[in-house]
Coordinates of N, CA and C in Angstrom, one line a residue:
M1 N -43.4 29.6 23.3 CA -44.0 29.7 22.0 C -43.0 29.2 21.0
H2 N -43.5 28.6 20.0 CA -42.7 28.1 19.0 C -42.5 29.1 17.9
S3 N -41.3 29.2 17.4 CA -41.1 30.1 16.3 C -41.5 29.5 15.0
V4 N -41.7 30.3 14.0 CA -42.2 29.8 12.7 C -41.2 28.9 12.1
S5 N -39.9 29.2 12.2 CA -38.9 28.3 11.6 C -38.9 26.9 12.2
K6 N -39.1 26.8 13.5 CA -39.2 25.5 14.2 C -40.4 24.7 13.7
Q7 N -41.5 25.4 13.5 CA -42.7 24.7 13.0 C -42.5 24.2 11.5
R8 N -41.8 25.0 10.7 CA -41.5 24.6 9.4 C -40.6 23.3 9.4
G9 N -39.6 23.4 10.3 CA -38.6 22.2 10.4 C -39.4 20.9 10.7
V10 N -40.3 21.0 11.7 CA -41.0 19.9 12.1 C -41.9 19.4 11.0
F11 N -42.6 20.3 10.3 CA -43.4 20.0 9.2 C -42.6 19.3 8.1
I12 N -41.4 19.7 7.8 CA -40.6 19.1 6.7 C -40.2 17.7 7.1
I13 N -39.8 17.5 8.4 CA -39.4 16.2 8.8 C -40.6 15.3 8.8
E14 N -41.8 15.7 9.2 CA -43.0 14.8 9.1 C -43.4 14.5 7.7
L15 N -43.3 15.5 6.8 CA -43.6 15.3 5.4 C -42.6 14.3 4.8
S16 N -41.4 14.4 5.1 CA -40.4 13.5 4.5 C -40.7 12.1 5.0
M17 N -41.0 11.9 6.2 CA -41.4 10.5 6.7 C -42.6 10.0 6.0
V18 N -43.6 10.8 5.9 CA -44.8 10.4 5.2 C -44.5 10.0 3.7
L19 N -43.8 10.9 3.0 CA -43.4 10.6 1.6 C -42.6 9.3 1.5
L20 N -41.7 9.1 2.4 CA -40.9 7.9 2.4 C -41.8 6.6 2.5
V21 N -42.7 6.6 3.5 CA -43.6 5.5 3.7 C -44.5 5.3 2.4
L22 N -45.0 6.4 1.9 CA -45.8 6.4 0.7 C -45.1 5.8 -0.5
S23 N -43.8 6.3 -0.6 CA -43.1 5.7 -1.8 C -42.8 4.2 -1.6
L24 N -42.5 3.8 -0.4 CA -42.4 2.3 -0.2 C -43.6 1.6 -0.5
I25 N -44.8 2.1 -0.2 CA -46.1 1.5 -0.5 C -46.3 1.4 -2.0
I26 N -45.9 2.5 -2.7 CA -46.1 2.5 -4.1 C -45.2 1.5 -4.8
V27 N -43.9 1.4 -4.4 CA -43.0 0.5 -5.0 C -43.4 -1.0 -4.7
F28 N -43.9 -1.2 -3.5 CA -44.4 -2.6 -3.1 C -45.6 -2.9 -4.0
S29 N -46.5 -2.0 -4.2 CA -47.7 -2.3 -5.0 C -47.3 -2.5 -6.4
M30 N -46.4 -1.8 -7.0 CA -46.0 -2.0 -8.4 C -45.3 -3.3 -8.5
D31 N -44.5 -3.7 -7.5 CA -43.8 -5.0 -7.6 C -44.8 -6.2 -7.5
V32 N -45.8 -6.0 -6.7 CA -46.9 -7.1 -6.5 C -47.7 -7.2 -7.8
V33 N -48.0 -6.1 -8.4 CA -48.8 -6.1 -9.7 C -48.0 -6.8 -10.8
V34 N -46.7 -6.4 -10.9 CA -45.9 -7.1 -12.0 C -45.8 -8.6 -11.7
K35 N -45.5 -9.0 -10.5 CA -45.4 -10.4 -10.2 C -46.8 -11.2 -10.4
Q36 N -47.9 -10.5 -10.1 CA -49.2 -11.2 -10.3 C -49.5 -11.3 -11.8
T37 N -49.0 -10.3 -12.6 CA -49.2 -10.4 -14.0 C -48.4 -11.5 -14.6
V38 N -47.2 -11.7 -14.2 CA -46.4 -12.8 -14.7 C -46.9 -14.1 -14.2
K39 N -47.4 -14.2 -13.0 CA -47.9 -15.4 -12.4 C -49.1 -15.8 -13.2
G40 N -50.0 -14.9 -13.6 CA -51.2 -15.2 -14.4 C -50.8 -15.8 -15.7
K41 N -49.8 -15.3 -16.3 CA -49.3 -15.8 -17.6 C -48.7 -17.2 -17.5
L42 N -47.9 -17.4 -16.4 CA -47.3 -18.7 -16.2 C -48.4 -19.7 -15.9
D43 N -49.4 -19.3 -15.1 CA -50.4 -20.3 -14.7 C -51.2 -20.8 -16.0
R44 N -51.5 -19.8 -16.9 CA -52.2 -20.2 -18.1 C -51.4 -21.1 -19.0
L45 N -50.1 -20.8 -19.1 CA -49.2 -21.6 -19.9 C -48.9 -22.9 -19.3
S46 N -48.7 -23.0 -18.0 CA -48.4 -24.3 -17.4 C -49.6 -25.3 -17.5
Y47 N -50.8 -24.7 -17.3 CA -52.0 -25.5 -17.4 C -52.2 -26.0 -18.9
S48 N -52.0 -25.1 -19.8 CA -52.2 -25.4 -21.2 C -51.2 -26.5 -21.6
L49 N -49.9 -26.4 -21.2 CA -48.9 -27.3 -21.6 C -49.2 -28.7 -20.9
V50 N -49.6 -28.7 -19.7 CA -49.8 -30.0 -19.0 C -51.0 -30.7 -19.7
S51 N -52.0 -29.9 -20.2 CA -53.1 -30.5 -20.9 C -52.7 -31.1 -22.2
L52 N -51.8 -30.4 -22.9 CA -51.2 -30.9 -24.2 C -50.5 -32.2 -23.9
L53 N -49.7 -32.2 -22.9 CA -48.9 -33.4 -22.6 C -49.7 -34.6 -22.2
R54 N -50.8 -34.4 -21.5 CA -51.6 -35.5 -21.1 C -52.4 -36.1 -22.3
E55 N -52.6 -35.3 -23.3 CA -53.2 -35.8 -24.5 C -52.3 -36.5 -25.5
R56 N -51.0 -36.6 -25.1 CA -50.0 -37.2 -26.0 C -50.4 -38.6 -26.5
S57 N -50.9 -39.5 -25.6 CA -51.2 -40.8 -26.0 C -52.3 -40.8 -27.1
Q58 N -53.2 -39.8 -27.1 CA -54.2 -39.7 -28.1 C -53.6 -39.1 -29.4
L59 N -52.7 -38.2 -29.3 CA -52.1 -37.6 -30.4 C -51.0 -38.4 -31.1
F60 N -50.3 -39.2 -30.3 CA -49.1 -39.9 -30.9 C -49.3 -41.5 -30.8
E61 N -50.5 -41.9 -31.2 CA -50.8 -43.3 -31.4 C -50.5 -44.2 -30.1
G62 N -50.8 -43.7 -29.0 CA -50.7 -44.5 -27.8 C -49.3 -44.5 -27.1
N63 N -48.3 -43.8 -27.7 CA -47.0 -43.9 -27.1 C -46.9 -42.8 -26.0
E64 N -46.8 -43.3 -24.8 CA -46.7 -42.4 -23.6 C -45.3 -42.0 -23.3
T65 N -44.3 -42.6 -23.8 CA -43.0 -42.3 -23.4 C -42.6 -40.9 -24.0
M66 N -42.3 -40.0 -23.1 CA -41.9 -38.6 -23.5 C -40.4 -38.6 -23.8
T67 N -40.1 -37.8 -24.8 CA -38.7 -37.6 -25.2 C -38.2 -36.2 -24.9
F68 N -36.9 -36.1 -24.9 CA -36.3 -34.7 -24.6 C -36.6 -33.8 -25.8
D69 N -36.7 -34.3 -27.0 CA -37.1 -33.5 -28.1 C -38.5 -32.9 -28.0
E70 N -39.4 -33.7 -27.5 CA -40.8 -33.2 -27.2 C -40.8 -32.1 -26.1
A71 N -39.9 -32.3 -25.1 CA -39.8 -31.4 -24.0 C -39.2 -30.1 -24.5
A72 N -38.2 -30.2 -25.4 CA -37.6 -29.0 -26.0 C -38.6 -28.2 -26.8
K73 N -39.4 -28.9 -27.6 CA -40.4 -28.2 -28.4 C -41.4 -27.5 -27.5
S74 N -41.8 -28.2 -26.3 CA -42.7 -27.5 -25.4 C -42.1 -26.3 -24.8
F75 N -40.8 -26.3 -24.5 CA -40.1 -25.1 -24.0 C -40.1 -24.0 -25.0
S76 N -39.9 -24.4 -26.3 CA -39.9 -23.4 -27.3 C -41.2 -22.7 -27.5
L77 N -42.3 -23.5 -27.3 CA -43.7 -23.0 -27.4 C -43.9 -22.0 -26.3
I78 N -43.5 -22.4 -25.1 CA -43.6 -21.5 -23.9 C -42.8 -20.2 -24.2
Q79 N -41.6 -20.3 -24.7 CA -40.8 -19.1 -24.9 C -41.4 -18.2 -25.9
R80 N -41.9 -18.8 -27.0 CA -42.6 -17.9 -28.0 C -43.8 -17.2 -27.5
S81 N -44.6 -17.9 -26.7 CA -45.8 -17.3 -26.1 C -45.5 -16.2 -25.2
L82 N -44.5 -16.4 -24.3 CA -44.1 -15.3 -23.4 C -43.5 -14.2 -24.1
N83 N -42.7 -14.5 -25.1 CA -42.1 -13.4 -25.9 C -43.1 -12.5 -26.6
S84 N -44.3 -13.1 -27.0 CA -45.3 -12.3 -27.6 C -46.2 -11.6 -26.6
T85 N -46.3 -12.0 -25.3 CA -47.2 -11.4 -24.4 C -46.5 -10.5 -23.3
M86 N -45.2 -10.7 -23.2 CA -44.4 -9.8 -22.3 C -43.5 -8.9 -23.0
G87 N -43.6 -7.6 -22.8 CA -42.8 -6.6 -23.5 C -41.3 -6.7 -23.2
N88 N -40.9 -7.1 -22.0 CA -39.5 -7.1 -21.6 C -39.1 -8.6 -21.3
F89 N -39.6 -9.5 -22.1 CA -39.2 -10.9 -21.9 C -37.7 -11.2 -22.1
D90 N -37.1 -12.0 -21.2 CA -35.7 -12.3 -21.3 C -35.6 -13.8 -21.1
I91 N -35.2 -14.5 -22.1 CA -35.1 -16.0 -22.1 C -34.2 -16.5 -20.9
S92 N -33.2 -15.8 -20.5 CA -32.3 -16.2 -19.4 C -33.0 -16.2 -18.1
R93 N -34.2 -15.6 -18.0 CA -35.0 -15.6 -16.7 C -36.0 -16.7 -16.7
L94 N -36.1 -17.5 -17.7 CA -37.1 -18.6 -17.7 C -36.6 -19.9 -17.4
G95 N -37.3 -20.7 -16.7 CA -36.9 -22.1 -16.4 C -38.2 -23.0 -16.4
M96 N -38.0 -24.2 -16.8 CA -39.1 -25.1 -16.9 C -38.7 -26.5 -16.5
V97 N -39.5 -27.3 -15.8 CA -39.3 -28.7 -15.5 C -40.6 -29.4 -15.9
I98 N -40.4 -30.4 -16.7 CA -41.5 -31.3 -17.1 C -41.2 -32.7 -16.5
E99 N -42.2 -33.2 -15.7 CA -42.1 -34.5 -15.1 C -43.2 -35.4 -15.6
Q100 N -42.8 -36.6 -15.9 CA -43.8 -37.6 -16.3 C -43.6 -38.8 -15.4
Q101 N -44.6 -39.3 -14.8 CA -44.5 -40.6 -14.0 C -45.5 -41.6 -14.6
R102 N -44.9 -42.6 -15.1 CA -45.6 -43.8 -15.7 C -45.6 -44.9 -14.7
F103 N -46.5 -45.9 -14.9 CA -46.7 -47.0 -14.0 C -46.6 -48.3 -14.8
D104 N -46.1 -49.4 -14.2 CA -46.0 -50.7 -14.9 C -47.3 -51.4 -14.7
A105 N -47.4 -52.7 -15.2 CA -48.6 -53.4 -15.1 C -49.1 -53.7 -13.7
N106 N -48.2 -53.7 -12.7 CA -48.5 -53.9 -11.3 C -48.8 -52.6 -10.6
K107 N -49.0 -51.6 -11.3 CA -49.3 -50.2 -10.8 C -48.2 -49.6 -9.9
N108 N -47.0 -50.1 -10.2 CA -45.8 -49.5 -9.5 C -45.2 -48.4 -10.4
P109 N -44.7 -47.4 -9.8 CA -44.0 -46.3 -10.6 C -42.8 -46.9 -11.3
I110 N -42.7 -46.5 -12.6 CA -41.5 -46.9 -13.4 C -40.4 -45.9 -13.1
T111 N -39.3 -46.4 -12.5 CA -38.1 -45.6 -12.1 C -36.9 -46.4 -12.5
A112 N -36.9 -47.0 -13.7 CA -35.7 -47.8 -14.1 C -34.5 -47.0 -14.3
V113 N -34.6 -45.9 -14.9 CA -33.5 -45.0 -15.1 C -33.7 -43.7 -14.3
V114 N -32.8 -43.3 -13.5 CA -33.0 -42.1 -12.7 C -33.2 -40.9 -13.6
N115 N -34.2 -40.1 -13.3 CA -34.5 -38.9 -14.0 C -34.8 -39.1 -15.5
Q116 N -35.2 -40.3 -15.9 CA -35.6 -40.7 -17.2 C -36.8 -39.8 -17.7
H117 N -37.7 -39.5 -16.8 CA -38.9 -38.8 -17.2 C -39.0 -37.4 -16.5
I118 N -37.8 -36.8 -16.3 CA -37.7 -35.4 -15.8 C -36.9 -34.6 -16.7
F119 N -37.5 -33.6 -17.3 CA -36.8 -32.7 -18.2 C -36.7 -31.3 -17.7
T120 N -35.4 -30.9 -17.5 CA -35.2 -29.5 -17.0 C -34.7 -28.7 -18.1
L121 N -35.3 -27.6 -18.4 CA -35.0 -26.7 -19.5 C -34.9 -25.3 -19.1
G122 N -34.1 -24.5 -19.7 CA -34.0 -23.1 -19.4 C -32.8 -22.8 -18.6
A123 N -32.4 -21.5 -18.6 CA -31.2 -21.1 -17.9 C -31.5 -20.8 -16.4
Y124 N -32.8 -20.6 -16.1 CA -33.1 -20.2 -14.7 C -33.5 -21.5 -13.9
S125 N -33.0 -21.7 -12.7 CA -33.2 -22.9 -11.9 C -34.7 -22.9 -11.5
C126 N -35.4 -24.0 -11.7 CA -36.8 -24.0 -11.5 C -37.2 -25.4 -11.0
E127 N -37.0 -25.6 -9.7 CA -37.4 -26.9 -9.1 C -38.7 -26.8 -8.5
P128 N -39.6 -27.7 -8.7 CA -40.9 -27.7 -8.1 C -40.8 -27.8 -6.6
E129 N -41.8 -27.3 -5.8 CA -41.8 -27.5 -4.4 C -41.8 -28.9 -4.0
E130 N -42.6 -29.7 -4.7 CA -42.7 -31.1 -4.4 C -42.6 -31.9 -5.7
A131 N -41.7 -32.9 -5.7 CA -41.5 -33.7 -6.9 C -42.7 -34.6 -7.2
L132 N -42.9 -34.8 -8.5 CA -44.0 -35.6 -8.9 C -44.0 -37.0 -8.3
R133 N -42.8 -37.6 -8.1 CA -42.7 -39.0 -7.6 C -43.3 -39.1 -6.2
Q134 N -43.5 -37.9 -5.5 CA -44.1 -37.9 -4.2 C -45.6 -37.8 -4.3
K135 N -46.1 -37.7 -5.5 CA -47.6 -37.6 -5.7 C -48.2 -38.8 -6.4
V136 N -47.5 -39.9 -6.4 CA -48.0 -41.1 -7.2 C -49.4 -41.6 -6.7
A137 N -49.7 -41.3 -5.5 CA -51.1 -41.7 -5.0 C -52.2 -41.0 -5.7
L138 N -51.9 -39.9 -6.4 CA -52.9 -39.1 -7.0 C -53.4 -39.7 -8.3
S139 N -52.6 -40.7 -8.9 CA -53.0 -41.3 -10.1 C -54.2 -42.2 -10.0
P140 N -55.2 -42.0 -10.7 CA -56.4 -42.9 -10.6 C -56.2 -44.3 -11.3
V141 N -56.9 -45.2 -10.9 CA -56.9 -46.6 -11.5 C -58.1 -46.6 -12.4
T142 N -57.8 -47.0 -13.7 CA -58.9 -47.1 -14.7 C -59.7 -48.3 -14.6
Q143 N -60.8 -48.4 -15.4 CA -61.6 -49.6 -15.4 C -60.9 -50.8 -15.9
F144 N -59.7 -50.6 -16.6 CA -58.9 -51.7 -17.1 C -57.8 -52.1 -16.1
D145 N -58.0 -51.6 -14.9 CA -57.1 -51.9 -13.7 C -55.6 -51.5 -14.0
N146 N -55.4 -50.3 -14.5 CA -54.1 -49.8 -14.6 C -54.1 -48.3 -14.2
K147 N -52.9 -47.8 -13.8 CA -52.8 -46.5 -13.3 C -52.4 -45.6 -14.5
L148 N -53.1 -44.4 -14.5 CA -52.8 -43.4 -15.5 C -51.5 -42.7 -15.2
A149 N -50.8 -42.3 -16.3 CA -49.5 -41.5 -16.1 C -49.8 -40.2 -15.6
L150 N -48.9 -39.6 -14.8 CA -49.1 -38.3 -14.2 C -48.1 -37.4 -14.9
Y151 N -48.5 -36.1 -15.1 CA -47.7 -35.1 -15.7 C -47.7 -33.9 -14.8
Q152 N -46.5 -33.3 -14.7 CA -46.4 -32.1 -13.9 C -45.5 -31.1 -14.6
V153 N -46.0 -29.9 -14.8 CA -45.2 -28.8 -15.5 C -45.0 -27.7 -14.5
T154 N -43.7 -27.3 -14.3 CA -43.4 -26.2 -13.4 C -42.7 -25.2 -14.3
L155 N -43.2 -24.0 -14.2 CA -42.6 -22.8 -14.9 C -42.2 -21.8 -13.9
C156 N -41.0 -21.3 -14.1 CA -40.5 -20.2 -13.2 C -39.9 -19.1 -14.1
Y157 N -40.1 -17.9 -13.6 CA -39.6 -16.7 -14.2 C -39.0 -15.8 -13.2
R158 N -37.8 -15.3 -13.4 CA -37.2 -14.3 -12.4 C -37.6 -12.9 -12.8
T159 N -38.4 -12.3 -11.9 CA -38.8 -10.9 -12.1 C -37.8 -10.0 -11.5
D160 N -38.1 -8.7 -11.7 CA -37.2 -7.7 -11.1 C -37.5 -7.7 -9.6
N161 N -36.6 -7.3 -8.8 CA -36.6 -7.4 -7.3 C -36.8 -6.0 -6.7
W162 N -37.7 -5.2 -7.2 CA -37.9 -3.8 -6.8 C -38.0 -3.6 -5.3
Y163 N -39.0 -4.2 -4.7 CA -39.3 -4.1 -3.3 C -38.2 -4.8 -2.5
G164 N -37.8 -6.0 -3.0 CA -36.7 -6.7 -2.3 C -35.4 -6.0 -2.2
D165 N -35.1 -5.2 -3.2 CA -33.9 -4.4 -3.1 C -34.0 -3.3 -2.1
L166 N -35.1 -2.7 -1.9 CA -35.3 -1.7 -0.8 C -35.4 -2.4 0.6
A167 N -35.9 -3.5 0.7 CA -36.1 -4.2 2.0 C -34.9 -5.1 2.3
G168 N -34.0 -5.2 1.4 CA -32.8 -6.1 1.6 C -33.1 -7.6 1.6
E169 N -34.2 -7.9 0.8 CA -34.6 -9.3 0.7 C -34.6 -9.7 -0.8
T170 N -34.9 -11.0 -1.1 CA -35.0 -11.4 -2.5 C -36.4 -11.9 -2.7
F171 N -37.1 -11.2 -3.5 CA -38.5 -11.6 -3.9 C -38.5 -11.5 -5.4
E172 N -38.0 -12.5 -6.1 CA -37.9 -12.4 -7.6 C -38.5 -13.6 -8.3
R173 N -38.6 -14.7 -7.7 CA -39.1 -15.9 -8.4 C -40.6 -16.0 -8.4
V174 N -41.1 -16.2 -9.6 CA -42.6 -16.4 -9.8 C -42.7 -17.8 -10.3
R175 N -43.5 -18.6 -9.7 CA -43.5 -20.1 -10.1 C -45.0 -20.5 -10.3
S176 N -45.2 -21.4 -11.3 CA -46.5 -21.9 -11.5 C -46.3 -23.4 -11.7
I177 N -47.2 -24.2 -11.0 CA -47.1 -25.7 -11.1 C -48.5 -26.2 -11.5
S178 N -48.5 -27.0 -12.6 CA -49.8 -27.6 -13.0 C -49.6 -29.1 -13.0
L179 N -50.6 -29.9 -12.6 CA -50.5 -31.3 -12.5 C -51.7 -31.9 -13.2
S180 N -51.5 -33.0 -13.9 CA -52.7 -33.7 -14.6 C -52.3 -35.1 -14.8
F181 N -53.3 -35.9 -15.1 CA -53.0 -37.3 -15.4 C -53.4 -37.6 -16.8
G182 N -52.8 -38.6 -17.4 CA -53.0 -38.9 -18.8 C -54.3 -39.6 -19.1
R183 N -54.5 -39.9 -20.3 CA -55.8 -40.6 -20.7 C -55.6 -42.0 -20.8

């Protein structure tokens, strides 16, 4: 027969294991919810920004060449938007890469100056999974027999690593990539 004290000991051990697993599930769920919230914000912002960039030729009298000043203004716009929508926004956790791929009259990518059309902004490293230059086949040919410029905006934000700290891993980068072609 088991004594009452042995049964209590077994119950406490089982309860502690169940509570440990339950707390891990709760921390994981909270971490996923925070990352999904940030991802949704970055998705909306990257899509909006790439849409603005593709309309540049209409807004700036046909000049498709993007400048660093325009990229810096875009980064400032993203920063202000995230600052107003995220309660604990930290600028040092934000990174952005804007890529523009233009084409010459022979439909070849313009690559005269290395990284001429790639703008990296922000303190957080934010490289896209695949560079825009690897996607040149996506650019359509217009009725005037020229290829449209491609634009890609990559936004990254470093979130807290709650679950990763418990699991001994790093799960902190949230990234959003939007691609569009000009007019």
